Amino acid sequence: MNIKTGKPLLFYSIAAIIIASVIRFFQYVSIIDFRTGFFTYGSETAGALIYIVLLAAAAGFAGLTVFGLKKNWTALTVSSDGMGSKATIILGASFLGSAISKFIYSIGLDTDAGDGFFEIVSSYAFAIALAALGLMLLKSSVPPFVTGIIMLISALYFFGSAVSLFTEDLVIKNHSDNLILLFIYILGTLFFVASARFYSRIETKLSRTREVITGGFAFVVSGMYVVSKLIALAFGGDAVKGMSGINADAVIVLLISGAFIITLCTTEQKSEINYLLPEKDDEEAEKEEKEE
């Protein structure tokens, strides 16, 4: 295996999703009361296990990313205009698939059912932004500069969703599913903001590290959420009766962050990042040469 590409990051993420999903599945079928959304009485310690596992997975992913940076893995050095047309096809497809998912969700919104007017408008606006991103990426082998700007604006959707969820659920830390969703919204915000630099090619020395770390975190948490619910729906039976459905925004974060990590970790590097700011100034480089 050529680890220079950064494939260990991808394999680590997938392994983390599998482990966390299995743990979450057993929580769904055994220690969550779906009438209240709380963990059952006396199972708080067992309930905290999923957060501990996610925290450990995040720490491991961050450490592996720093290691990869030192080893110059392609995932941390390739420029967004140096990956080839296959990369933009994968990225574009993830945005287009997300747009379709969001449009379907938006159609089901109704003010008479209690959905707010702003929620409906923002949902359609976000779907349009995702569709525009997908079409632009599919059309070009090099991400247009404007895609980064749209990514940055789209981050406001996840930020607004996080604020809305937090203010609506005053005991969110006790509602396990809502707390996981809050994490996904926050990570979606951070990832969209960070990856805007990737698409616009205005990267600095440490920007790619932030992009990969936030993308990896978002991929693992959203992947755990979606996969565990799919397993619960398929095999949980009566034990998961009353469980909430899969959140559309979590699916979007999974598709886009997953495509981002997969692309970076498997692409062939044709050109390296051209940093907006130099990695080292002339005096630092000269000083290091003398020390060597």
PDB file of N, CA and C in Angstrom, residues 10 17 90-91 94 191 215-216 218-220 222 251-264:
ATOM      1  N   LEU A  10      -8.071   7.452   5.476  1.00  0.00           N
ATOM      2  CA  LEU A  10      -9.352   6.931   5.004  1.00  0.00           C
ATOM      3  C   LEU A  10      -9.713   5.645   5.732  1.00  0.00           C
ATOM      4  N   ILE A  17     -15.846   4.651  12.087  1.00  0.00           N
ATOM      5  CA  ILE A  17     -17.293   4.667  11.827  1.00  0.00           C
ATOM      6  C   ILE A  17     -17.910   3.311  12.173  1.00  0.00           C
ATOM      7  N   ILE A  90     -16.258  13.016  -8.485  1.00  0.00           N
ATOM      8  CA  ILE A  90     -16.658  12.461  -7.191  1.00  0.00           C
ATOM      9  C   ILE A  90     -17.202  13.563  -6.283  1.00  0.00           C
ATOM     10  N   LEU A  91     -16.478  14.668  -6.226  1.00  0.00           N
ATOM     11  CA  LEU A  91     -16.906  15.785  -5.382  1.00  0.00           C
ATOM     12  C   LEU A  91     -18.228  16.357  -5.881  1.00  0.00           C
ATOM     13  N   SER A  94     -21.191  14.188  -5.057  1.00  0.00           N
ATOM     14  CA  SER A  94     -21.588  14.253  -3.645  1.00  0.00           C
ATOM     15  C   SER A  94     -22.466  15.478  -3.382  1.00  0.00           C
ATOM     16  N   PHE A 191     -16.305  22.456   8.816  1.00  0.00           N
ATOM     17  CA  PHE A 191     -15.786  21.828   7.602  1.00  0.00           C
ATOM     18  C   PHE A 191     -16.049  22.686   6.367  1.00  0.00           C
ATOM     19  N   GLY A 215     -12.892  17.758   8.174  1.00  0.00           N
ATOM     20  CA  GLY A 215     -13.562  16.841   7.259  1.00  0.00           C
ATOM     21  C   GLY A 215     -13.609  15.430   7.813  1.00  0.00           C
ATOM     22  N   GLY A 216     -12.503  14.995   8.411  1.00  0.00           N
ATOM     23  CA  GLY A 216     -12.453  13.661   9.003  1.00  0.00           C
ATOM     24  C   GLY A 216     -13.394  13.523  10.186  1.00  0.00           C
ATOM     25  N   ALA A 218     -16.094  15.313  10.756  1.00  0.00           N
ATOM     26  CA  ALA A 218     -17.470  15.355  10.233  1.00  0.00           C
ATOM     27  C   ALA A 218     -17.856  14.016   9.607  1.00  0.00           C
ATOM     28  N   PHE A 219     -16.931  13.403   8.886  1.00  0.00           N
ATOM     29  CA  PHE A 219     -17.159  12.117   8.230  1.00  0.00           C
ATOM     30  C   PHE A 219     -17.445  11.026   9.262  1.00  0.00           C
ATOM     31  N   VAL A 220     -16.649  10.981  10.318  1.00  0.00           N
ATOM     32  CA  VAL A 220     -16.800   9.929  11.334  1.00  0.00           C
ATOM     33  C   VAL A 220     -18.107  10.087  12.115  1.00  0.00           C
ATOM     34  N   SER A 222     -20.917  11.929  11.416  1.00  0.00           N
ATOM     35  CA  SER A 222     -22.119  11.774  10.581  1.00  0.00           C
ATOM     36  C   SER A 222     -22.254  10.339  10.088  1.00  0.00           C
ATOM     37  N   VAL A 251     -27.036  13.346   6.520  1.00  0.00           N
ATOM     38  CA  VAL A 251     -26.707  12.631   5.286  1.00  0.00           C
ATOM     39  C   VAL A 251     -25.861  13.517   4.379  1.00  0.00           C
ATOM     40  N   ILE A 252     -26.206  14.798   4.299  1.00  0.00           N
ATOM     41  CA  ILE A 252     -25.462  15.746   3.469  1.00  0.00           C
ATOM     42  C   ILE A 252     -24.029  15.885   3.958  1.00  0.00           C
ATOM     43  N   VAL A 253     -23.854  16.032   5.266  1.00  0.00           N
ATOM     44  CA  VAL A 253     -22.504  16.142   5.828  1.00  0.00           C
ATOM     45  C   VAL A 253     -21.707  14.872   5.535  1.00  0.00           C
ATOM     46  N   LEU A 254     -22.357  13.717   5.666  1.00  0.00           N
ATOM     47  CA  LEU A 254     -21.682  12.447   5.383  1.00  0.00           C
ATOM     48  C   LEU A 254     -21.241  12.363   3.925  1.00  0.00           C
ATOM     49  N   LEU A 255     -22.136  12.689   2.999  1.00  0.00           N
ATOM     50  CA  LEU A 255     -21.810  12.586   1.576  1.00  0.00           C
ATOM     51  C   LEU A 255     -20.664  13.515   1.181  1.00  0.00           C
ATOM     52  N   ILE A 256     -20.743  14.766   1.623  1.00  0.00           N
ATOM     53  CA  ILE A 256     -19.767  15.764   1.182  1.00  0.00           C
ATOM     54  C   ILE A 256     -18.420  15.586   1.875  1.00  0.00           C
ATOM     55  N   SER A 257     -18.433  15.379   3.188  1.00  0.00           N
ATOM     56  CA  SER A 257     -17.160  15.181   3.897  1.00  0.00           C
ATOM     57  C   SER A 257     -16.534  13.847   3.493  1.00  0.00           C
ATOM     58  N   GLY A 258     -17.384  12.822   3.276  1.00  0.00           N
ATOM     59  CA  GLY A 258     -16.862  11.528   2.852  1.00  0.00           C
ATOM     60  C   GLY A 258     -16.194  11.606   1.489  1.00  0.00           C
ATOM     61  N   ALA A 259     -16.841  12.269   0.541  1.00  0.00           N
ATOM     62  CA  ALA A 259     -16.260  12.428  -0.795  1.00  0.00           C
ATOM     63  C   ALA A 259     -14.962  13.219  -0.728  1.00  0.00           C
ATOM     64  N   PHE A 260     -14.922  14.210   0.152  1.00  0.00           N
ATOM     65  CA  PHE A 260     -13.721  15.034   0.320  1.00  0.00           C
ATOM     66  C   PHE A 260     -12.556  14.183   0.820  1.00  0.00           C
ATOM     67  N   ILE A 261     -12.780  13.406   1.878  1.00  0.00           N
ATOM     68  CA  ILE A 261     -11.721  12.577   2.445  1.00  0.00           C
ATOM     69  C   ILE A 261     -11.289  11.485   1.470  1.00  0.00           C
ATOM     70  N   ILE A 262     -12.263  10.830   0.838  1.00  0.00           N
ATOM     71  CA  ILE A 262     -11.946   9.771  -0.124  1.00  0.00           C
ATOM     72  C   ILE A 262     -11.121  10.318  -1.279  1.00  0.00           C
ATOM     73  N   THR A 263     -11.517  11.468  -1.803  1.00  0.00           N
ATOM     74  CA  THR A 263     -10.814  12.071  -2.936  1.00  0.00           C
ATOM     75  C   THR A 263      -9.386  12.435  -2.570  1.00  0.00           C
ATOM     76  N   LEU A 264      -9.209  13.130  -1.454  1.00  0.00           N
ATOM     77  CA  LEU A 264      -7.873  13.544  -1.054  1.00  0.00           C
ATOM     78  C   LEU A 264      -6.956  12.359  -0.778  1.00  0.00           C
TER      79      LEU A 264
END
